[in-house]
PDB file of N, CA, C and O in Angstrom:
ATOM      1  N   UNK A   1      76.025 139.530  85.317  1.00 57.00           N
ATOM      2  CA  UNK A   1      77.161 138.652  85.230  1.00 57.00           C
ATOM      3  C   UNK A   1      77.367 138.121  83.822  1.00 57.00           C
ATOM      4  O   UNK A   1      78.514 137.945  83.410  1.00 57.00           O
ATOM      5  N   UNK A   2      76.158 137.819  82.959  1.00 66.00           N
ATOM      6  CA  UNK A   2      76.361 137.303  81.689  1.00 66.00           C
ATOM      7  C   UNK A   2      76.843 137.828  80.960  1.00 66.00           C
ATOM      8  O   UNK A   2      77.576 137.327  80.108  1.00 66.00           O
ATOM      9  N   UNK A   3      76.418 139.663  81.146  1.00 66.00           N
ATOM     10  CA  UNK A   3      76.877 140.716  80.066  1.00 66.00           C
ATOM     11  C   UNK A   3      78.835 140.739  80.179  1.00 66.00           C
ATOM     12  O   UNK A   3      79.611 140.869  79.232  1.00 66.00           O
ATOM     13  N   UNK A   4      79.148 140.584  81.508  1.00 75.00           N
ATOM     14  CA  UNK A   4      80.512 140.489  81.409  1.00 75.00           C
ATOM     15  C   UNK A   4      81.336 139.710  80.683  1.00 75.00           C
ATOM     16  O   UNK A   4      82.194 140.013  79.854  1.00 75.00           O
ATOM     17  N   UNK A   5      80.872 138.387  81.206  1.00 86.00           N
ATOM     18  CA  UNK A   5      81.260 137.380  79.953  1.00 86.00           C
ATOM     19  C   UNK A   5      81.150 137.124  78.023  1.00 86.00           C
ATOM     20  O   UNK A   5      81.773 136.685  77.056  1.00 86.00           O
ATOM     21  N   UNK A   6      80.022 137.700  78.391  1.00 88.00           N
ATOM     22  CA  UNK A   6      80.210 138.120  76.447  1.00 88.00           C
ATOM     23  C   UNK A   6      80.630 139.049  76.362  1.00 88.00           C
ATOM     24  O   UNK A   6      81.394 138.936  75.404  1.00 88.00           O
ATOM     25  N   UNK A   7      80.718 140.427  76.873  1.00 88.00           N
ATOM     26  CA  UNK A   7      81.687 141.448  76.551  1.00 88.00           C
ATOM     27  C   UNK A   7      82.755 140.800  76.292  1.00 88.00           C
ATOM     28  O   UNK A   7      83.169 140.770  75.134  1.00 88.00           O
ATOM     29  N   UNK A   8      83.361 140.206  77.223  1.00 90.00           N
ATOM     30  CA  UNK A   8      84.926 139.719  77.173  1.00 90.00           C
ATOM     31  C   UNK A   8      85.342 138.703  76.152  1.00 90.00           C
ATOM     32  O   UNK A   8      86.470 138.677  75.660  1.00 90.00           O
ATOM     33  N   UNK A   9      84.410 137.898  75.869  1.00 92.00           N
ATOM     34  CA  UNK A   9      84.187 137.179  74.569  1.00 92.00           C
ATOM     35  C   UNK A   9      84.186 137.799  73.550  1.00 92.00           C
ATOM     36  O   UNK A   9      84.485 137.053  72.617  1.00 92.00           O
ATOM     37  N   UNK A  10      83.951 139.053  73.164  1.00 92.00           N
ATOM     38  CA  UNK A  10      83.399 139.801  72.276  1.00 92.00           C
ATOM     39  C   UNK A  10      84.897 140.590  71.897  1.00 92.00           C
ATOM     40  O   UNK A  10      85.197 140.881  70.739  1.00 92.00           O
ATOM     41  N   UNK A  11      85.685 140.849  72.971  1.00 93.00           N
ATOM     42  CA  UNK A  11      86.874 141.616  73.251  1.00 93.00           C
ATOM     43  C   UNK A  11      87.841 140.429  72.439  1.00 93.00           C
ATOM     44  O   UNK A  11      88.436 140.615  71.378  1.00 93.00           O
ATOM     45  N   UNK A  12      87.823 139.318  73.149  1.00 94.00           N
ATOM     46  CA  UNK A  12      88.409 138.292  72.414  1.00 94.00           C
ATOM     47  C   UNK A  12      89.147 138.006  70.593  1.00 94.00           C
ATOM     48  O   UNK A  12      90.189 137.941  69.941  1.00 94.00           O
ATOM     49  N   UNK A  13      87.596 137.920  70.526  1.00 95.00           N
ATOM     50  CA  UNK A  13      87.342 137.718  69.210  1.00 95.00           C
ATOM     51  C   UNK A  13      87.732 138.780  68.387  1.00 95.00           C
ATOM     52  O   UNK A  13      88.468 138.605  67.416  1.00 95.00           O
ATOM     53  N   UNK A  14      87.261 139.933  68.731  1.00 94.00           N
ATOM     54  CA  UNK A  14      87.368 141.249  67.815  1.00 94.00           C
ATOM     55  C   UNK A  14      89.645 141.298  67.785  1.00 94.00           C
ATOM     56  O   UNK A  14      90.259 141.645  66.776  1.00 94.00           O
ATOM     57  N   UNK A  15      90.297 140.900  69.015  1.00 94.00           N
ATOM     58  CA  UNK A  15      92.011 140.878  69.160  1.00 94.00           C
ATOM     59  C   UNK A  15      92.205 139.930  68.244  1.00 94.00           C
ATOM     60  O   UNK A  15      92.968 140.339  67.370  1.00 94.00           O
ATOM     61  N   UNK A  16      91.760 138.600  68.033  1.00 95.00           N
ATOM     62  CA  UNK A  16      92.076 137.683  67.018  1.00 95.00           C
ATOM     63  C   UNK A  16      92.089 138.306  65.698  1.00 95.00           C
ATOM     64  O   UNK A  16      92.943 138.555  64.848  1.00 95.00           O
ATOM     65  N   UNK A  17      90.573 138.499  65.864  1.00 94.00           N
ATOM     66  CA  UNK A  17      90.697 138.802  63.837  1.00 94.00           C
ATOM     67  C   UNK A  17      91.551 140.172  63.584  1.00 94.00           C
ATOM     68  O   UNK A  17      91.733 140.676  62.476  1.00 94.00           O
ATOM     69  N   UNK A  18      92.029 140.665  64.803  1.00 93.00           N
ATOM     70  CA  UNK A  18      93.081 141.771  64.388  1.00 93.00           C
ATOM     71  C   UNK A  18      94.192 141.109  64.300  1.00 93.00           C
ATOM     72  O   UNK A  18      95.022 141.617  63.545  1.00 93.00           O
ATOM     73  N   UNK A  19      94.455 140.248  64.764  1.00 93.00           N
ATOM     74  CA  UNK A  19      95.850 139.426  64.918  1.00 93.00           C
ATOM     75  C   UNK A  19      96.156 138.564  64.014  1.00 93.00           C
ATOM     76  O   UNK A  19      97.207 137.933  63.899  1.00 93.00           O
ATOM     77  N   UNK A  20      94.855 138.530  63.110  1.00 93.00           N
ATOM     78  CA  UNK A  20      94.721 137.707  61.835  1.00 93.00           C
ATOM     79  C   UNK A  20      95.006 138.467  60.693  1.00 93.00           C
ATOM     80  O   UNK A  20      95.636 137.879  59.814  1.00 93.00           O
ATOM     81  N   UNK A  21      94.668 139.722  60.480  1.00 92.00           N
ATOM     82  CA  UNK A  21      94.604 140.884  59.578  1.00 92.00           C
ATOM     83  C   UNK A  21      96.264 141.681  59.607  1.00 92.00           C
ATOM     84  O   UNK A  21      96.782 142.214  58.626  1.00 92.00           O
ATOM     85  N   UNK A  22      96.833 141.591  60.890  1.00 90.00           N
ATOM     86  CA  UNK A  22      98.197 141.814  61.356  1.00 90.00           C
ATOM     87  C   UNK A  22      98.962 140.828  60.458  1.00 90.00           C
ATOM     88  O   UNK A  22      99.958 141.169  59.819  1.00 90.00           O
ATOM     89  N   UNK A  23      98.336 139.319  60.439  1.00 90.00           N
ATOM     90  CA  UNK A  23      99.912 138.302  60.500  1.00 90.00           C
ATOM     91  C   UNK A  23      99.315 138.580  58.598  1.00 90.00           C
ATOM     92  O   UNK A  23     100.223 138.941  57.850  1.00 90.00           O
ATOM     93  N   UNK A  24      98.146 138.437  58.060  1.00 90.00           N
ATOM     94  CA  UNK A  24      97.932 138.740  56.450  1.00 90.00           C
ATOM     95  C   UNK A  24      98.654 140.096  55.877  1.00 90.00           C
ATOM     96  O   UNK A  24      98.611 140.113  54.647  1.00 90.00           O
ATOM     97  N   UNK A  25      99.312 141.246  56.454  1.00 87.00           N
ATOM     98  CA  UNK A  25      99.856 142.151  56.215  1.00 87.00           C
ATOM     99  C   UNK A  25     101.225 141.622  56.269  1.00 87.00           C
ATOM    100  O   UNK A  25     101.839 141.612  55.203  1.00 87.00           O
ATOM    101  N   UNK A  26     101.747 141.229  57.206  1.00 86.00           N
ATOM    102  CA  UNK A  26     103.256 140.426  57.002  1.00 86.00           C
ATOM    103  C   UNK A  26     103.861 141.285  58.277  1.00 86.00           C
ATOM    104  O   UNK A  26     105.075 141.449  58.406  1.00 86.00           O
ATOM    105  N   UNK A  27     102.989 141.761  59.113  1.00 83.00           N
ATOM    106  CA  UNK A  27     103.486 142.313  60.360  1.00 83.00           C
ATOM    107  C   UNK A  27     104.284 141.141  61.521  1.00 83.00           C
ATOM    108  O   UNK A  27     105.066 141.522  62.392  1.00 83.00           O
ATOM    109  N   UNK A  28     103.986 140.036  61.357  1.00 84.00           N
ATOM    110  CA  UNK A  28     104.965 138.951  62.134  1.00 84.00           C
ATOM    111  C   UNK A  28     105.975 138.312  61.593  1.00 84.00           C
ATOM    112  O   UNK A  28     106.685 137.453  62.116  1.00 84.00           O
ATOM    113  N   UNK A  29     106.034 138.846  60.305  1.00 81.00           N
ATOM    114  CA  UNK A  29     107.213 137.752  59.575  1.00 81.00           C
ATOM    115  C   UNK A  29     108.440 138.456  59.667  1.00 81.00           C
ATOM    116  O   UNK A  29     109.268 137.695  59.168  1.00 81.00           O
ATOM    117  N   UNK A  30     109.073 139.613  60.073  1.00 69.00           N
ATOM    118  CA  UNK A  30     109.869 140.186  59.593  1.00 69.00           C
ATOM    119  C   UNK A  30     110.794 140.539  61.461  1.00 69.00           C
ATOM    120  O   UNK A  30     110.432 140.771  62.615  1.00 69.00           O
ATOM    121  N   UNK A  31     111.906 140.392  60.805  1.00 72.00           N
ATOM    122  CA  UNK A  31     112.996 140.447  61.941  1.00 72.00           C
ATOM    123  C   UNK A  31     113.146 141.023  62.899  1.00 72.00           C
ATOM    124  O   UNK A  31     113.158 140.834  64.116  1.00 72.00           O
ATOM    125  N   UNK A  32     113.331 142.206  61.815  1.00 70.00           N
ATOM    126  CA  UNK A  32     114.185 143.757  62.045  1.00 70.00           C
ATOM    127  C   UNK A  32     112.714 144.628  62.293  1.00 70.00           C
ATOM    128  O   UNK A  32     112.026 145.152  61.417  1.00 70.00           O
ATOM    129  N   UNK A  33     112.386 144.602  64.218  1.00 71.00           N
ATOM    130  CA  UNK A  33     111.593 145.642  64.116  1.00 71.00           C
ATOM    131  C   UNK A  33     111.871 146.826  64.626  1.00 71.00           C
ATOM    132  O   UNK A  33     112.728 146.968  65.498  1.00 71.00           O
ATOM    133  N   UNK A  34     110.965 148.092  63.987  1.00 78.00           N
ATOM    134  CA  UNK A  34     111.616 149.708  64.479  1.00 78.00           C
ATOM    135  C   UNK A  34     110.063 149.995  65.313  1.00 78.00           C
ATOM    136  O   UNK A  34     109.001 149.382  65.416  1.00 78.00           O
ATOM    137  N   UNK A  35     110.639 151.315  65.828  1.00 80.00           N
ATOM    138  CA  UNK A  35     108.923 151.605  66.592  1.00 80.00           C
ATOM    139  C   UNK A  35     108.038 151.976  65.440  1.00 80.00           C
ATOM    140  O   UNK A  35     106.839 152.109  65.686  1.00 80.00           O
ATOM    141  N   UNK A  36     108.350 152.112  64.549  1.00 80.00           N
ATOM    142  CA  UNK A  36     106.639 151.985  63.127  1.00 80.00           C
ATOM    143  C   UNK A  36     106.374 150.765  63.120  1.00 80.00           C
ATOM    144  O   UNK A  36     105.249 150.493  63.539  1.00 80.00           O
ATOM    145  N   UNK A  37     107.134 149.756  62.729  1.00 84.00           N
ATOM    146  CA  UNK A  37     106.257 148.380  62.574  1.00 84.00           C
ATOM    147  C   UNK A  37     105.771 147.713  63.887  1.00 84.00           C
ATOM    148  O   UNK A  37     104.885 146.859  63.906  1.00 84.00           O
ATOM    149  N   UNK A  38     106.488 148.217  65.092  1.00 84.00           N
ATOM    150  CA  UNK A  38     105.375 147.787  65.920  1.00 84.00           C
ATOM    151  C   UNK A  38     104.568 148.388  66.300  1.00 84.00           C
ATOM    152  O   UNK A  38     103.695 147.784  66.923  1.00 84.00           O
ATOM    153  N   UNK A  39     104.478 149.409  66.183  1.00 86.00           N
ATOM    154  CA  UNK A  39     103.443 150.564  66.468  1.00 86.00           C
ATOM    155  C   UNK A  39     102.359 150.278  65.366  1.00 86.00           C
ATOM    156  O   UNK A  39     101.228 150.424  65.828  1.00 86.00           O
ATOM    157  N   UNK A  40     102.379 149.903  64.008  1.00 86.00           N
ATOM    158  CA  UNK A  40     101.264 149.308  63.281  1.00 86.00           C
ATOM    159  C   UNK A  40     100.646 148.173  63.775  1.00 86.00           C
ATOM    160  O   UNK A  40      99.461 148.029  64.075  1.00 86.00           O
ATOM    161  N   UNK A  41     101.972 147.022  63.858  1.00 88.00           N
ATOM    162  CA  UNK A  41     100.807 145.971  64.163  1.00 88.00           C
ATOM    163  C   UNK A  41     100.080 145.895  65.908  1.00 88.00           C
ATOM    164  O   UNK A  41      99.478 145.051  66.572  1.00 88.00           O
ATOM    165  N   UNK A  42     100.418 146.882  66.047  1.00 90.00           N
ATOM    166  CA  UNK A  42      99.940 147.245  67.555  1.00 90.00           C
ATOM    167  C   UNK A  42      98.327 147.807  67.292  1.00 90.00           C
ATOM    168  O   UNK A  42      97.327 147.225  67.712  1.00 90.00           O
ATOM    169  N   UNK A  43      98.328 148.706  66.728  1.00 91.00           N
ATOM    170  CA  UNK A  43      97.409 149.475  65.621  1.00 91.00           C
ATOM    171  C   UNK A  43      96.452 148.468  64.860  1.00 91.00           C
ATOM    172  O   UNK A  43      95.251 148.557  65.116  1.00 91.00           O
ATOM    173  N   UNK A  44      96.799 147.692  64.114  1.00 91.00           N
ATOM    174  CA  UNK A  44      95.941 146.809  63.268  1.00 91.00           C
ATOM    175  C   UNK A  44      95.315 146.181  64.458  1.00 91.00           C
ATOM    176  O   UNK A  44      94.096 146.353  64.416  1.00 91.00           O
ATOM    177  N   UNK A  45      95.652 145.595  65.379  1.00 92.00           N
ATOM    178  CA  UNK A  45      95.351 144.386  65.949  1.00 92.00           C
ATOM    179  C   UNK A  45      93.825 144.878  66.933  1.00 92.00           C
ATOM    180  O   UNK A  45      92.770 144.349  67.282  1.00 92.00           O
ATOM    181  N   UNK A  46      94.494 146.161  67.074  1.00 92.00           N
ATOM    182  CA  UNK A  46      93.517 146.830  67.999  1.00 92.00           C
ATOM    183  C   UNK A  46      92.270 147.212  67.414  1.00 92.00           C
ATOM    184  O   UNK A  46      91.308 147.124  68.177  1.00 92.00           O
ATOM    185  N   UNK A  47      91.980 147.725  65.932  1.00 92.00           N
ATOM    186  CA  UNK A  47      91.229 147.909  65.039  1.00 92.00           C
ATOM    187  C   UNK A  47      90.473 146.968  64.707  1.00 92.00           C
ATOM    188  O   UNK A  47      89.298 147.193  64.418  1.00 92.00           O
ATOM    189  N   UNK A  48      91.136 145.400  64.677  1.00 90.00           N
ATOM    190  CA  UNK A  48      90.168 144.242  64.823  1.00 90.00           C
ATOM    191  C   UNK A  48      89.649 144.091  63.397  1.00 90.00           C
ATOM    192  O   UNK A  48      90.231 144.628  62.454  1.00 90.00           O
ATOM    193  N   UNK A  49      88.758 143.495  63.277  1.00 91.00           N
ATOM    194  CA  UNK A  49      87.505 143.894  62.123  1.00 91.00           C
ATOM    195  C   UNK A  49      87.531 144.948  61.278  1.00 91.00           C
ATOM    196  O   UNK A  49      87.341 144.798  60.071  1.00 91.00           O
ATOM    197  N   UNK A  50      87.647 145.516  61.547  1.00 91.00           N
ATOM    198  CA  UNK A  50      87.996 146.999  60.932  1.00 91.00           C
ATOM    199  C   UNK A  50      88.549 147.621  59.787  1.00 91.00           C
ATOM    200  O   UNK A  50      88.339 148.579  59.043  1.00 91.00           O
ATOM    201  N   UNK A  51      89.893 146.030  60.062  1.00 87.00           N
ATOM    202  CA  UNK A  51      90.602 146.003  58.956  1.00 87.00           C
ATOM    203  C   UNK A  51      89.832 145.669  57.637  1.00 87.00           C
ATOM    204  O   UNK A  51      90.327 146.299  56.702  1.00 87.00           O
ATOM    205  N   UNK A  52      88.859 144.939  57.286  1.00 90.00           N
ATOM    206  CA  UNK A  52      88.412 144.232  56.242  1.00 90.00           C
ATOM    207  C   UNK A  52      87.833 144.967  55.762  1.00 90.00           C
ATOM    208  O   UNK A  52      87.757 144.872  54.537  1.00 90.00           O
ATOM    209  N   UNK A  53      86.908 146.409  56.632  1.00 91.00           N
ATOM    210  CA  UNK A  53      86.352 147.223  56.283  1.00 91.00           C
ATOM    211  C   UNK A  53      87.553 148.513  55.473  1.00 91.00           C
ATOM    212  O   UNK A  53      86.850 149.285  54.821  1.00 91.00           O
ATOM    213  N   UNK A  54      88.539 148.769  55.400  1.00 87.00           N
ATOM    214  CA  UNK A  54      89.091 149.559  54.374  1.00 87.00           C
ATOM    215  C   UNK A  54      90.094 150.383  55.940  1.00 87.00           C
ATOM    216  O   UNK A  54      90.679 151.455  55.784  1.00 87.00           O
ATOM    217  N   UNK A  55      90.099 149.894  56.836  1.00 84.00           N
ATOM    218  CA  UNK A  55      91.182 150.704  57.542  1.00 84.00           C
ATOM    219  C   UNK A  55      92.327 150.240  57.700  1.00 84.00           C
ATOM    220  O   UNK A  55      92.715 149.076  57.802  1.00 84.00           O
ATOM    221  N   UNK A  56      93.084 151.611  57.722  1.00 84.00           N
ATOM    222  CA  UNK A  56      94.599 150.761  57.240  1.00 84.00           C
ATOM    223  C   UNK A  56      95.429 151.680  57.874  1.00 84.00           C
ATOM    224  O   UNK A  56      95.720 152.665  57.196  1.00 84.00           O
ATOM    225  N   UNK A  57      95.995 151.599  59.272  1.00 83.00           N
ATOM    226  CA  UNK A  57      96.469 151.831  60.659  1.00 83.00           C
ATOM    227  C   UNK A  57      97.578 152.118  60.275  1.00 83.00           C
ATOM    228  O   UNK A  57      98.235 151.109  60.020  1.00 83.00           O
ATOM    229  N   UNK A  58      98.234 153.283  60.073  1.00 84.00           N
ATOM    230  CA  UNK A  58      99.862 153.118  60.427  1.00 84.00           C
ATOM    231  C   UNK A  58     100.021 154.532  61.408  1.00 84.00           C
ATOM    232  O   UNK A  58      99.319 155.518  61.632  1.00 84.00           O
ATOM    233  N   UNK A  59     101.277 154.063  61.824  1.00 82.00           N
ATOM    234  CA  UNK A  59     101.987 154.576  62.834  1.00 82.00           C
ATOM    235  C   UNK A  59     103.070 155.356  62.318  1.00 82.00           C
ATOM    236  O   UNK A  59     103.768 154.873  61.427  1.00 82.00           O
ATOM    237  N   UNK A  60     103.325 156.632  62.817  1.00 83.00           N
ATOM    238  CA  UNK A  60     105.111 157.297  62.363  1.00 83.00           C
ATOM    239  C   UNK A  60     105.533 157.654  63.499  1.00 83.00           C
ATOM    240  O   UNK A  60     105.115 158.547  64.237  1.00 83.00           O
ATOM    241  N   UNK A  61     106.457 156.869  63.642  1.00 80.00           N
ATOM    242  CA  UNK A  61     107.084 156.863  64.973  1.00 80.00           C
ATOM    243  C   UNK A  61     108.890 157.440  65.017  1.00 80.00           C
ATOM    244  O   UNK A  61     109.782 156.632  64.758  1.00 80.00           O
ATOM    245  N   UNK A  62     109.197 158.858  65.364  1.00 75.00           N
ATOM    246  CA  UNK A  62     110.338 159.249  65.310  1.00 75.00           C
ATOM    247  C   UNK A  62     111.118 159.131  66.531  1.00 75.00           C
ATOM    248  O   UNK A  62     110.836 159.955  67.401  1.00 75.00           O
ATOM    249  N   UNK A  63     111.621 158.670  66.675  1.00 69.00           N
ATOM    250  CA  UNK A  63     112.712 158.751  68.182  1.00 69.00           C
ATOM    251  C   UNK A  63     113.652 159.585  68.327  1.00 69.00           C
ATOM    252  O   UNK A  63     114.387 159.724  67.349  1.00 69.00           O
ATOM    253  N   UNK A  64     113.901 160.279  69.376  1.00 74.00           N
ATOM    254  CA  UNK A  64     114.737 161.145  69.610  1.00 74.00           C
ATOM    255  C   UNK A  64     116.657 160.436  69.496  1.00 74.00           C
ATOM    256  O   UNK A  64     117.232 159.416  69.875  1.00 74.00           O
ATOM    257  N   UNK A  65     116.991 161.546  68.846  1.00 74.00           N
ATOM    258  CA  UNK A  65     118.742 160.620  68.816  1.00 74.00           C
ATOM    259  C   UNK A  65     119.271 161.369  70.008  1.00 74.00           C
ATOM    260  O   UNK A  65     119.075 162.513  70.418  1.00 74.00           O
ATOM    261  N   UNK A  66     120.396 159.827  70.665  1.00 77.00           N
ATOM    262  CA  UNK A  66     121.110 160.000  71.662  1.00 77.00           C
ATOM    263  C   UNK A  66     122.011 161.113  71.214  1.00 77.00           C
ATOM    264  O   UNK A  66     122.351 161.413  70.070  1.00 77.00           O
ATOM    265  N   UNK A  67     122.392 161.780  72.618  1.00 74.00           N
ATOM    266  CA  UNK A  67     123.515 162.960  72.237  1.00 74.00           C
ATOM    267  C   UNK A  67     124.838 162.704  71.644  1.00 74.00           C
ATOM    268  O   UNK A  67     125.076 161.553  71.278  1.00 74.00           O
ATOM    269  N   UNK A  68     125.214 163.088  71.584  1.00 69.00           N
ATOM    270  CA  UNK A  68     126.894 162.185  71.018  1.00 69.00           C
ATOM    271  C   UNK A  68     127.852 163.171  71.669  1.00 69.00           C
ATOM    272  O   UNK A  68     129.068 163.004  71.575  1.00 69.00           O
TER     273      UNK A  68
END
């Protein structure tokens, strides 16, 4: 039962400091989002820690165009 609870603690913590490393990139400040910038800070956040260590998450995200 204990191991669950610090796992999940552990899960916690590691989403923050991604969510911290996200908002220091400037992934929350900005308006106008496309599926790359959320697909990064989707990416960073998930990486966690990770970030500080030299990883640097991006996403290329093409969408199909409507028919006309």
């Amino acid at each position: 039962m204990r191991t669950t609870g610090i796992g999940g603690l552990i899960v916690v913590i590691w989403l923050i400091v991604g969510a911290i490393a996200a908002g220091q990139r400037g992934y929350f400040s900005n308006d106008d989002t496309n599926c790359a910038e959320a697909g990064n800070t989707v990416v960073t956040i998930i990486a966690g820690p990770l970030n500080y260590f030299g990883v640097n998450p991006k996403v290329d995200c093409d969408l199909p165009q409507p028919s006309k």
